[in-house]
Structures are given as C-alpha cells and as structure tokens.
Coordinates of N, CA and C and ligand atoms in Angstrom, one line a residue:
X1 N 1.1 -1.5 -0.1 CA 0.1 0.0 0.1 C 1.0 1.1 0.3
X2 N 0.9 2.3 -0.9 CA 1.2 3.1 -1.3 C 1.0 4.4 0.3
X3 N 1.9 5.0 0.9 CA 1.6 6.0 1.8 C 1.9 7.2 1.3
X4 N 0.6 8.3 1.4 CA 0.5 9.4 0.7 C 1.1 10.6 1.6
X5 N 0.5 12.1 1.2 CA 0.7 13.1 2.4 C 0.3 12.7 3.5
X6 N 0.7 13.4 4.4 CA 0.1 13.6 5.9 C -1.1 14.2 6.1
X7 N -2.0 13.8 6.3 CA -3.6 14.7 6.6 C -3.4 15.2 7.7
X8 N -3.0 14.9 8.7 CA -3.0 15.5 10.0 C -2.6 15.0 11.1
X9 N -1.9 15.9 12.0 CA -0.8 15.7 13.1 C -1.2 16.0 14.0
X10 N -1.6 15.3 15.1 CA -1.7 15.7 16.9 C -0.8 15.2 17.7
X11 N -0.9 15.4 18.8 CA -0.1 15.3 20.0 C 0.7 14.0 20.2
X12 N -0.2 13.0 19.9 CA 0.9 11.8 19.9 C 0.8 10.7 18.7
X13 N 0.0 11.4 17.5 CA -0.1 10.6 16.3 C -0.2 11.4 15.1
X14 N 0.5 10.4 14.0 CA 0.2 11.3 12.5 C -0.5 10.7 11.7
X15 N -1.4 11.3 10.6 CA -2.1 10.1 10.0 C -2.0 10.6 8.5
X16 N -1.7 9.6 7.8 CA -1.4 9.7 6.7 C -2.3 9.0 5.5
X17 N -2.5 9.7 4.8 CA -3.0 9.4 3.1 C -3.1 7.5 2.9
X18 N -3.6 7.0 2.1 CA -2.8 6.2 1.3 C -3.7 5.8 0.0
X19 N -3.1 5.0 -1.1 CA -3.7 5.0 -2.0 C -5.2 4.7 -2.3
X20 N -5.8 4.2 -1.0 CA -7.1 3.8 -1.0 C -7.5 4.7 0.0
X21 N -8.4 5.4 -0.7 CA -9.2 6.6 -0.2 C -10.2 6.2 1.1
X22 N -10.3 4.6 1.4 CA -11.2 4.6 2.5 C -10.1 4.3 3.7
X23 N -9.0 4.2 3.6 CA -7.6 3.6 4.3 C -6.5 4.6 4.6
X24 N -6.4 5.0 5.8 CA -5.6 6.2 6.1 C -4.4 5.1 7.1
X25 N -3.0 5.7 7.5 CA -2.3 5.2 8.2 C -2.1 6.0 9.5
X26 N -2.0 5.3 10.7 CA -1.4 5.8 11.8 C -0.1 5.7 12.3
X27 N 0.9 7.0 12.6 CA 2.1 6.9 13.0 C 2.2 7.3 14.3
X28 N 2.4 6.3 15.6 CA 2.6 6.6 16.7 C 3.4 7.3 17.0
X29 N 3.8 8.5 17.6 CA 5.0 9.2 18.2 C 5.4 9.1 19.5
X30 N 6.3 9.4 20.0 CA 6.9 9.2 21.5 C 6.6 10.2 22.3
X31 N 5.9 11.6 21.3 CA 5.7 13.1 21.9 C 4.5 12.7 23.2
X32 N 4.6 13.4 24.1 CA 3.4 13.2 25.5 C 3.2 14.7 25.7
X33 N 1.8 14.8 26.0 CA 1.4 16.1 26.1 C 0.1 15.7 27.4
X34 N 0.1 16.9 28.4 CA -0.8 16.5 29.4 C -1.7 18.4 29.4
X35 N -2.7 18.3 30.0 CA -3.0 19.5 30.6 C -3.6 20.1 29.4
X36 N -4.2 19.7 28.4 CA -4.6 20.4 26.9 C -3.2 20.5 26.6
X37 N -2.0 20.0 26.5 CA -0.8 20.9 25.7 C -0.1 21.5 26.3
X38 N -0.6 21.7 27.6 CA 0.3 22.9 28.8 C 1.8 22.3 28.8
X39 N 1.6 20.8 29.5 CA 2.9 20.1 29.5 C 3.0 19.0 28.3
X40 N 4.5 19.0 28.1 CA 5.0 18.4 27.0 C 6.3 17.6 27.4
X41 N 6.4 16.8 26.4 CA 7.9 15.6 26.7 C 8.0 14.6 26.0
X42 N 8.9 13.9 25.9 CA 8.8 12.4 25.2 C 9.1 11.2 26.2
X43 N 8.2 10.5 26.0 CA 8.5 8.9 26.5 C 8.8 8.2 25.3
X44 N 10.4 7.9 26.0 CA 11.1 6.7 24.6 C 10.2 5.6 24.7
X45 N 9.8 5.4 23.4 CA 9.2 3.9 23.1 C 8.1 4.1 23.3
X46 N 7.4 5.2 23.6 CA 5.8 5.0 23.8 C 4.9 4.6 22.7
X47 N 5.4 5.0 21.5 CA 4.5 5.1 20.2 C 4.8 3.6 19.7
X48 N 5.7 2.9 20.0 CA 6.0 1.4 19.6 C 4.5 0.7 20.8
X49 N 4.9 0.9 21.9 CA 3.8 0.2 22.7 C 2.5 0.3 22.6
X50 N 2.5 1.6 22.3 CA 0.6 2.4 22.4 C 0.1 1.6 20.9
X51 N 0.9 1.6 19.7 CA 0.9 1.1 19.1 C 0.4 -0.2 18.9
X52 N 1.3 -1.2 19.5 CA 0.9 -2.7 19.9 C -0.2 -3.1 20.7
X53 N -0.4 -2.1 21.7 CA -1.3 -2.4 22.8 C -2.8 -2.3 21.9
X54 N -2.6 -0.9 21.4 CA -4.0 -0.5 20.8 C -4.2 -1.5 19.8
X55 N -3.7 -2.2 19.0 CA -4.2 -2.9 17.8 C -4.3 -4.5 18.6
X56 N -3.7 -4.9 19.8 CA -4.2 -5.8 20.4 C -5.2 -5.8 21.0
X57 N -5.6 -4.5 21.7 CA -6.9 -4.3 22.1 C -7.9 -4.6 21.0
X58 N -7.9 -3.9 20.2 CA -8.8 -3.4 18.9 C -9.1 -4.8 18.2
X59 N -8.3 -5.9 18.1 CA -8.4 -6.8 17.5 C -9.2 -7.8 18.7
X60 N -8.8 -7.8 19.9 CA -9.7 -8.6 21.0 C -11.1 -7.9 20.7
X61 N -11.5 -6.6 20.8 CA -12.8 -6.4 20.7 C -13.8 -6.8 19.4
X62 N -12.9 -6.3 18.4 CA -13.5 -6.7 17.2 C -14.0 -8.5 17.2
X63 N -12.8 -9.1 17.8 CA -13.3 -10.6 17.9 C -14.7 -10.9 19.0
X64 N -14.8 -9.8 19.5 CA -15.8 -9.7 20.4 C -17.2 -8.9 20.1
X65 N -17.4 -8.7 18.8 CA -18.5 -8.2 18.4 C -18.6 -6.6 17.9
X66 N -17.3 -6.0 18.5 CA -17.4 -4.6 18.7 C -16.9 -3.8 16.9
X67 N -17.2 -3.3 16.4 CA -16.6 -2.9 15.2 C -15.8 -1.9 15.1
X68 N -14.2 -2.2 14.7 CA -13.5 -0.9 15.1 C -13.1 -0.7 13.6
X69 N -11.8 0.3 13.9 CA -11.5 0.9 12.3 C -9.9 0.3 12.1
X70 N -9.9 -1.0 13.0 CA -8.6 -2.0 12.9 C -8.4 -2.1 11.4
X71 N -7.3 -2.4 10.8 CA -7.1 -2.9 9.7 C -5.9 -3.9 9.4
X72 N -4.5 -3.2 9.5 CA -3.8 -3.8 9.7 C -2.3 -3.0 10.5
X73 N -1.4 -3.9 11.2 CA -0.2 -3.5 11.9 C 0.6 -3.8 10.9
X74 N 1.8 -2.5 10.6 CA 2.4 -2.5 9.4 C 3.4 -2.9 10.0
X75 N 4.2 -2.0 10.8 CA 5.3 -2.6 11.8 C 5.1 -1.6 13.1
X76 N 6.1 -1.6 13.9 CA 6.5 -1.2 15.2 C 5.3 0.3 15.4
X77 N 5.6 1.2 14.3 CA 5.0 2.5 15.0 C 3.7 2.6 13.8
X78 N 3.5 2.1 13.0 CA 2.6 2.7 11.8 C 1.6 1.0 11.6
X79 N 0.3 1.6 11.4 CA -1.0 0.8 11.5 C -2.0 1.6 10.5
X80 N -2.6 0.4 9.0 CA -3.6 0.7 8.5 C -5.2 1.2 9.0
X81 N -6.0 2.1 9.5 CA -6.8 1.7 9.9 C -8.1 2.1 8.7
X82 N -9.1 1.9 9.2 CA -10.2 2.8 7.9 C -10.2 4.1 8.2
X83 N -10.6 5.0 7.1 CA -10.9 6.4 7.4 C -11.9 6.7 8.3
X84 N -12.1 7.6 8.9 CA -13.5 7.9 9.6 C -13.5 9.1 9.9
X85 N -14.6 10.1 10.0 CA -14.8 11.4 10.9 C -15.8 10.7 11.7
X86 N -14.2 11.2 12.4 CA -14.8 11.6 14.0 C -15.8 12.2 14.8
X87 N -16.6 11.3 15.1 CA -17.4 12.1 16.3 C -16.9 12.6 17.4
X88 N -17.1 14.4 17.5 CA -16.4 15.1 18.2 C -16.7 14.7 20.1
X89 N -16.7 13.5 20.2 CA -17.4 13.2 21.5 C -16.2 12.4 22.4
X90 N -15.2 12.4 23.4 CA -14.3 11.7 24.1 C -15.8 11.1 25.3
X91 N -15.6 10.0 24.9 CA -16.3 8.9 25.6 C -15.6 8.5 26.9
X92 N -16.3 8.8 28.3 CA -15.1 8.1 29.3 C -16.1 7.3 30.0
X93 N -15.4 6.2 30.4 CA -16.3 5.0 31.4 C -15.0 5.0 32.9
X94 N -15.6 4.7 33.7 CA -15.0 4.4 35.0 C -15.8 3.5 35.7
X95 N -14.5 2.9 36.1 CA -14.7 1.7 37.3 C -14.4 2.0 38.5
X96 N -13.4 2.9 38.7 CA -12.8 3.5 40.0 C -12.7 5.0 39.9
X97 N -13.0 5.9 40.9 CA -12.9 6.7 40.8 C -11.2 7.6 41.1
X98 N -10.7 8.5 40.4 CA -9.7 9.0 40.0 C -9.4 10.0 39.2
X99 N -8.2 10.7 39.1 CA -8.4 12.1 38.4 C -9.2 13.3 38.3
X100 N -10.2 13.8 37.2 CA -10.9 14.9 37.1 C -12.5 14.4 37.6
X101 N -12.6 13.1 37.8 CA -13.9 12.5 38.6 C -13.9 13.0 40.2
X102 N -12.4 12.7 40.8 CA -12.3 12.5 42.5 C -12.0 14.3 42.8
X103 N -11.6 14.9 41.6 CA -11.5 16.3 42.1 C -12.8 17.1 41.9
X104 N -13.5 17.1 40.7 CA -14.6 17.5 40.5 C -15.8 17.3 41.8
X105 N -15.6 15.8 42.2 CA -16.9 15.7 43.0 C -16.5 15.4 44.6
X106 N -15.0 16.0 44.7 CA -14.5 16.1 46.2 C -14.3 14.8 46.9
X107 N -13.8 13.9 46.1 CA -13.6 12.4 46.8 C -12.3 11.7 46.6
X108 N -11.9 10.9 47.6 CA -10.4 10.1 47.1 C -10.8 9.6 46.2
X109 N -9.1 9.2 45.3 CA -8.9 8.3 44.3 C -9.1 6.9 45.0
X110 N -9.7 6.1 44.4 CA -9.8 4.6 44.7 C -11.1 4.0 45.0
X111 N -12.0 5.1 45.0 CA -13.0 4.5 45.4 C -14.2 3.4 44.4
X112 N -14.2 2.0 44.4 CA -14.4 1.2 43.5 C -16.1 1.3 43.4
X113 N -16.6 1.6 41.9 CA -18.0 1.8 42.0 C -18.4 0.5 41.7
X114 N -19.8 0.4 42.1 CA -20.9 -0.7 41.9 C -21.0 -0.9 40.3
X115 N -21.3 0.2 39.9 CA -21.5 0.3 38.6 C -20.4 1.2 37.5
X116 N -20.2 1.1 36.8 CA -19.6 2.1 35.6 C -20.2 3.1 35.4
X117 N -19.7 4.5 35.4 CA -20.1 5.6 35.2 C -19.7 5.6 33.7
X118 N -20.5 6.7 32.8 CA -20.5 7.2 31.6 C -20.3 8.6 31.7
X119 N -19.5 9.3 31.0 CA -19.2 10.8 31.0 C -18.7 11.1 29.2
X120 N -19.2 12.4 28.9 CA -18.7 12.7 27.7 C -18.0 14.1 27.8
X121 N -16.9 14.3 26.9 CA -16.6 15.5 27.0 C -16.7 16.1 25.3
X122 N -16.9 17.5 25.2 CA -16.6 18.0 23.6 C -15.4 17.9 23.1
X123 N -15.1 17.2 22.1 CA -13.7 17.4 21.8 C -13.5 18.6 21.1
X124 N -12.6 19.7 21.8 CA -12.7 21.1 21.2 C -11.3 21.6 22.1
X125 N -10.1 21.6 21.4 CA -9.1 22.0 22.1 C -9.0 23.4 22.4
X126 N -9.3 24.1 22.0 CA -9.9 26.0 22.0 C -10.6 26.0 23.8
X127 N -11.6 25.0 23.3 CA -12.6 24.9 24.8 C -11.9 24.2 26.3
X128 N -10.8 23.7 25.4 CA -10.3 22.5 26.6 C -11.1 21.4 26.9
X129 N -12.0 21.0 25.6 CA -12.3 19.6 25.9 C -13.6 19.5 27.2
X130 N -14.4 20.4 27.1 CA -15.5 20.8 28.6 C -16.4 19.4 28.5
X131 N -16.5 19.0 29.6 CA -17.7 18.0 29.8 C -19.2 18.3 29.1
X132 N -19.5 17.2 28.9 CA -20.9 18.0 28.0 C -22.1 16.3 28.1
X133 N -23.4 16.9 28.5 CA -24.1 16.0 28.5 C -25.1 15.6 26.8
X134 N -25.7 14.4 27.3 CA -26.2 13.8 25.9 C -27.2 14.9 25.0
X135 N -28.2 15.7 25.9 CA -28.9 16.5 25.3 C -28.2 18.0 24.9
X136 N -27.0 17.8 25.6 CA -26.3 18.9 24.8 C -25.9 18.9 23.8
X137 N -25.1 17.6 23.9 CA -24.6 17.2 22.4 C -25.3 17.3 21.3
X138 N -26.5 16.7 21.8 CA -28.0 16.6 20.4 C -28.3 17.9 20.3
X139 N -28.2 18.8 21.1 CA -28.7 20.1 20.5 C -27.5 21.1 20.0
X140 N -26.1 20.5 20.0 CA -25.2 21.1 19.3 C -25.0 20.2 17.9
X141 N -26.0 18.8 17.5 CA -25.9 18.4 16.3 C -24.6 17.5 16.4
X142 N -23.8 17.1 17.4 CA -22.2 16.3 17.2 C -23.0 15.2 16.7
X143 N -23.8 14.4 17.5 CA -24.2 13.1 16.8 C -25.7 13.0 16.8
X144 N -26.1 11.7 16.2 CA -27.8 11.7 16.5 C -28.3 10.8 17.7
X145 N -29.4 11.1 17.7 CA -29.6 9.9 19.3 C -29.5 8.4 19.3
X146 N -29.5 8.3 17.6 CA -29.2 6.5 17.5 C -27.4 6.7 18.1
X147 N -26.9 7.3 17.5 CA -25.5 7.4 17.4 C -25.2 7.0 18.7
X148 N -25.6 8.2 19.5 CA -25.0 8.2 20.8 C -25.5 7.0 21.9
X149 N -26.8 6.3 21.4 CA -27.1 5.3 21.9 C -26.7 4.2 21.4
X150 N -25.8 3.8 20.2 CA -25.0 2.9 20.2 C -23.5 3.2 20.4
X151 N -23.2 4.1 20.7 CA -22.0 4.5 21.1 C -21.9 4.0 22.9
X152 N -23.1 4.6 23.0 CA -23.0 4.6 25.2 C -22.8 2.6 25.2
X153 N -24.1 1.6 24.1 CA -23.8 0.3 24.6 C -22.5 0.0 24.1
X154 N -22.3 0.3 23.1 CA -20.7 -0.4 22.7 C -19.4 0.3 23.7
X155 N -19.8 1.4 24.3 CA -18.7 1.8 25.5 C -18.5 0.9 26.7
X156 N -19.7 0.7 27.0 CA -20.1 -0.1 28.2 C -19.8 -1.9 28.0
X157 N -19.8 -2.1 26.7 CA -19.8 -3.5 26.2 C -18.1 -3.7 26.1
X158 N -17.2 -2.5 25.5 CA -15.8 -2.2 25.4 C -15.3 -2.5 27.0
X159 N -15.8 -1.8 27.9 CA -15.6 -1.9 29.4 C -15.7 -3.1 30.0
X160 N -16.6 -4.1 29.8 CA -16.7 -5.3 30.6 C -15.2 -6.3 29.8
X161 N -15.3 -6.2 28.6 CA -14.4 -7.0 27.7 C -13.1 -6.6 28.2
X162 N -12.4 -5.4 28.4 CA -11.4 -5.0 28.5 C -11.1 -5.0 30.4
X163 N -12.4 -4.6 31.3 CA -11.9 -4.9 32.7 C -11.6 -6.8 32.9
X164 N -12.3 -7.2 32.0 CA -11.8 -8.8 32.4 C -10.9 -9.1 32.1
X165 N -10.4 -8.7 31.3 CA -8.9 -8.9 30.1 C -7.8 -8.4 31.3
X166 N -7.9 -7.2 31.3 CA -7.3 -7.1 32.3 C -6.9 -7.4 33.7
X167 N -7.9 -7.9 34.1 CA -8.0 -8.6 35.8 C -7.2 -9.9 35.5
X168 N -7.4 -10.6 34.4 CA -6.5 -11.4 34.0 C -4.9 -11.4 34.4
X169 N -4.6 -10.2 33.9 CA -2.7 -10.0 33.8 C -2.5 -8.9 35.3
X170 N -3.9 -9.3 36.3 CA -3.2 -8.3 37.2 C -3.3 -6.8 37.3
X171 N -4.2 -6.1 36.6 CA -4.3 -4.8 36.6 C -5.7 -4.6 36.7
X172 N -5.8 -3.4 37.3 CA -7.3 -2.7 37.4 C -7.5 -1.9 36.8
X173 N -8.6 -1.9 35.8 CA -9.1 -1.0 34.5 C -9.9 0.2 35.6
X174 N -8.9 1.0 35.6 CA -9.8 2.1 36.7 C -10.3 3.2 35.7
X175 N -9.9 3.7 34.6 CA -10.8 4.8 33.5 C -10.1 4.6 32.4
X176 N -10.8 5.0 31.5 CA -10.3 5.1 29.9 C -11.2 5.8 29.4
X177 N -10.6 6.4 28.4 CA -11.5 7.2 27.1 C -11.4 6.4 25.7
X178 N -12.7 6.4 25.5 CA -12.8 5.9 23.7 C -13.1 7.1 22.8
X179 N -12.9 7.0 21.7 CA -13.5 7.9 20.8 C -14.1 7.4 19.3
X180 N -15.0 7.3 18.7 CA -15.7 6.5 17.6 C -15.9 7.4 16.4
X181 N -15.9 6.9 15.5 CA -15.7 7.5 14.3 C -17.1 6.9 13.0
X182 N -17.7 7.6 12.1 CA -18.4 7.2 11.2 C -17.8 6.9 9.8
X183 N -17.9 5.8 9.7 CA -17.3 5.1 8.0 C -18.3 6.1 6.9
X184 N -17.8 5.8 5.6 CA -18.3 6.6 4.7 C -19.8 6.5 5.0
X185 N -20.3 4.8 5.0 CA -21.6 4.8 4.9 C -22.5 5.0 6.6
X186 N -21.7 5.8 7.1 CA -22.4 6.2 8.5 C -22.3 4.9 10.0
X187 N -21.7 4.0 9.2 CA -21.4 2.9 10.2 C -20.2 3.7 11.3
X188 N -21.2 3.1 12.8 CA -20.0 3.8 13.8 C -19.2 2.7 14.1
X189 N -18.0 3.3 14.1 CA -16.8 2.0 14.7 C -16.0 2.9 15.7
X190 N -15.3 1.9 16.6 CA -14.3 2.7 17.8 C -13.0 2.8 16.8
X191 N -12.5 4.0 17.1 CA -11.4 4.8 16.6 C -10.3 4.8 17.5
X192 N -9.5 5.6 17.1 CA -8.5 5.9 18.0 C -7.6 4.9 18.5
X193 N -7.3 5.6 19.7 CA -6.8 4.8 20.5 C -7.0 4.0 21.8
X194 N -6.3 2.8 22.3 CA -6.5 1.9 23.8 C -5.3 1.6 24.2
X195 N -4.5 2.5 25.0 CA -3.1 2.5 25.7 C -3.0 3.4 26.8
X196 N -1.8 3.0 27.2 CA -1.5 3.6 28.5 C -1.7 5.3 28.7
X197 N -1.8 5.8 27.3 CA -2.0 6.8 27.2 C -3.5 7.6 27.5
X198 N -4.3 6.8 27.4 CA -5.9 6.8 27.2 C -6.5 5.9 28.2
X199 N -5.9 4.9 29.0 CA -6.7 4.3 30.3 C -5.5 4.6 31.4
X200 N -6.3 4.7 32.7 CA -6.1 4.3 33.8 C -5.8 2.8 34.3
X201 N -4.6 2.5 34.5 CA -4.2 0.9 34.9 C -3.3 0.9 36.0
X202 N -4.1 0.0 37.3 CA -3.4 0.2 38.8 C -3.2 -1.4 38.7
X203 N -1.6 -1.6 39.3 CA -1.0 -2.9 39.6 C -2.5 -3.5 40.6
X204 N -3.0 -4.6 40.1 CA -4.1 -4.8 41.3 C -3.9 -5.2 43.1
X205 N -2.7 -5.5 42.8 CA -1.8 -5.9 43.9 C -1.5 -4.5 45.0
X206 N -0.5 -3.9 44.3 CA 0.2 -2.7 45.0 C -0.5 -1.5 44.6
X207 N -1.2 -1.6 43.8 CA -2.1 -0.1 43.1 C -1.4 0.8 42.7
X208 N 0.3 0.3 42.3 CA 1.0 1.3 41.5 C 0.5 1.4 39.9
X209 N 0.8 3.3 40.0 CA 0.3 3.6 38.3 C 1.1 3.1 37.1
X210 N 0.3 2.7 36.3 CA 0.9 1.6 34.9 C 0.5 2.3 34.0
X211 N 0.5 4.1 33.9 CA 0.1 4.4 33.0 C 0.6 6.1 32.9
X212 N -0.2 6.6 32.2 CA 0.2 8.3 31.9 C 0.1 9.4 32.9
X213 N -0.5 9.0 34.1 CA -0.6 9.7 35.2 C 1.2 9.6 36.2
X214 N 1.9 9.0 35.6 CA 3.2 8.7 36.2 C 3.9 10.2 35.3
X215 N 3.7 10.5 34.1 CA 4.3 11.6 33.5 C 3.3 12.8 33.8
X216 N 1.7 12.7 34.1 CA 1.0 14.1 34.4 C 1.8 14.2 35.5
X217 N 1.7 13.7 36.8 CA 2.4 14.0 38.2 C 3.8 13.9 38.3
X218 N 4.2 13.9 37.5 CA 5.7 13.8 37.4 C 6.1 12.8 38.7
X219 N 5.7 11.1 38.7 CA 5.8 10.2 39.3 C 7.2 9.8 38.7
X220 N 8.1 9.7 37.9 CA 9.1 9.1 37.7 C 9.0 7.8 37.0
X221 N 9.7 7.1 36.5 CA 9.2 5.7 36.2 C 8.5 5.5 35.1
X222 N 8.3 6.4 34.2 CA 7.3 6.8 33.1 C 7.5 5.7 31.9
X223 N 8.8 5.5 31.6 CA 9.0 4.4 30.5 C 8.8 3.0 31.0
X224 N 9.2 3.0 32.2 CA 8.9 1.4 33.1 C 7.6 1.1 33.4
X225 N 6.8 2.2 33.3 CA 5.3 2.3 33.4 C 4.6 0.9 32.2
X226 N 5.2 2.0 31.1 CA 4.7 1.3 29.9 C 5.2 0.2 29.4
X227 N 6.6 -0.1 29.7 CA 7.3 -1.2 29.5 C 6.6 -2.1 30.3
X228 N 6.0 -2.3 31.3 CA 5.6 -3.3 32.6 C 4.2 -3.3 31.9
X229 N 3.3 -2.7 31.0 CA 1.9 -2.8 30.6 C 2.3 -3.6 29.2
X230 N 3.2 -3.3 28.7 CA 3.6 -4.2 27.6 C 3.7 -5.7 27.7
X231 N 4.5 -5.6 28.8 CA 5.0 -6.8 29.4 C 3.3 -7.9 29.9
X232 N 3.0 -6.8 30.7 CA 1.6 -7.8 31.2 C 0.8 -8.4 30.1
X233 N 0.2 -7.8 29.3 CA 0.1 -7.9 27.9 C 0.4 -9.1 27.0
X234 N 1.8 -8.7 26.5 CA 2.3 -9.8 25.5 C 3.2 -10.8 26.0
X235 N 3.3 -10.5 27.4 CA 4.3 -11.5 28.3 C 6.0 -11.1 27.7
X236 N 6.8 -11.7 28.2 CA 8.0 -11.0 28.4 C 8.5 -10.8 27.6
Ligands
UDP1 N1 -8.2 10.7 29.3 C1 -7.8 10.8 27.7 N2 -7.8 11.9 26.7 C2 -8.2 13.2 27.5 C3 -9.1 13.3 28.9 C4 -8.6 12.2 29.4 O1 -7.1 9.7 27.1 O2 -8.2 14.1 26.9 C5 -8.1 9.7 29.7 C6 -7.4 9.4 30.8 O3 -6.2 9.0 30.8 C7 -8.2 8.7 31.9 C8 -9.6 9.0 31.8 O4 -9.6 9.3 30.3 O5 -8.1 7.2 31.6 C9 -10.4 10.0 32.6 O6 -9.5 11.1 32.4 P1 -10.1 12.4 33.5 O7 -11.3 12.8 33.3 O8 -10.2 12.0 34.9 O9 -9.1 13.5 33.1 P2 -7.5 13.5 33.6 O10 -7.5 13.6 35.4 O11 -6.8 12.4 32.6 O12 -7.5 15.4 33.0

C-alpha cells in the first residue's frame, strides 16, 4: 500500500493518506502532552508500545463483536485503519474514582464503583474539551440520538471486555477514554487508540500506577510503566 501525504498531526500521532481513499495510516510518536498541551515531553518507546497495545485491544474487541477501525499493523509504529470522521465526543468510562472525577466531586481516588459511570467531553481544544451531556451534544448536533445510543452501548461492552482481560493480567482498569468514528456509510466504529495514554491502569495488588499519570504527575518511572503494561499484555 503506497503511503501518501500527511493529513493531520496530533499530539501523539500522525495520520497519512494512502492510495486507498477509505484507508489511512496512523503513525505513533513518542511525544506526550498533558493538561490540554500545557505540559510537553517525550516518553521513549511509547509510540511502539501504544501501537501494539492499541492493535491488540482492537483485535480482541473486534473478535467480541465490537466494530473497530483496525485494518492491519504494518510495523512497530505504523498501522492501517479505516478512514472515519470522528464523532467529536470523548467517551469516558470509569470503574474506580480517579483524576478529574475525584477532583470535581471532592472524593478520594480509589473508590470502586458498583456500576461503571459514563461521561462525555466535547472534543474541542480551544475550549479545553469541556464536559457535555447527551442533551447538549444533541442540541449541538454532534451526533444523532441513534449514534449516541450505539456509542453508549458499545462503550459499556468495551468496558466489560477490557476489565475482564486486564483483571487476568493483574491490572485494575480504573478508567479510560474512547473515541468513535463514522465510516462513509455512516456505520459507527471504535476508533483512535486504547493505551496507557488513554486508560488508567493500576497494579491490582500494589495499586502502582502503570499509565500516563506517571508523566502527568511527575512520578518518575514513566517508560518503565509503559514497558510493564507491554509485558503484562504480551508476556516477557
Ligand atoms: N483521557 C484521555 N484524554 C483526555 C482526557 C482523558 O485519554 O483528553 C483519559 C485519561 O487517561 C483517563 C480517563 O480518560 O484514563 C479519565 O480522565 P479524567 O477525566 O480523569 O481526566 P484527567 O484527570 O486525565 O485530566
């Protein structure tokens, strides 16, 4: 597959056109940002790990009946995916209190919820990705009612599958962010990435953080945490 011009450059990834108008190539970088781009840095080897972890999860979810954008892993950092138009909503599922949830509601981190929560942010860097509810998302025509229902159902199903998988490798899935896209025929598919950049992972026994919070909070051992997640998922 011939790779053509770069279509888009984001904080952690680049997207390139290919000779097939329905397929694009994602390139994973080692660049890391946090707090809406205020904090910048490099996490050596992150792109390789996030590419492999994302593709592993996408294949697992696809096998469980979740449609995804995944097509083919080309190499360590490059993957072919179906071209989608991204629904401008970040979908956040939480199993345990942490991060902005703990801050917003004035509770400690680590409260295990009886039922997972769902919330949405409006994907808009200029506005700092504000929290949005489904009525507001409908008012702004960010998605149709049917799309929002599909996204909600799929997000909880993704949580069930991922939670069970990570439990097996000794990791608590605390929370994570998903993005969905529309294919040219309107079908909603899971898109973007699933990695230590977009999920909170805590070691089930020690509760050690094995995700991007080590970078956000200057905890040190950032590369080691990503490597540990790679090892948990793929083995030695
Ligand atoms: N998250 C993300 N991208 C964002 C915001 C959040 O991938 O722009 C992920 C984050 O890694 C965590 C979950 O979504 O796993 C919930 O994040 P939270 O709302 O607590 O925000 P944060 O504390 O990361 O600012």
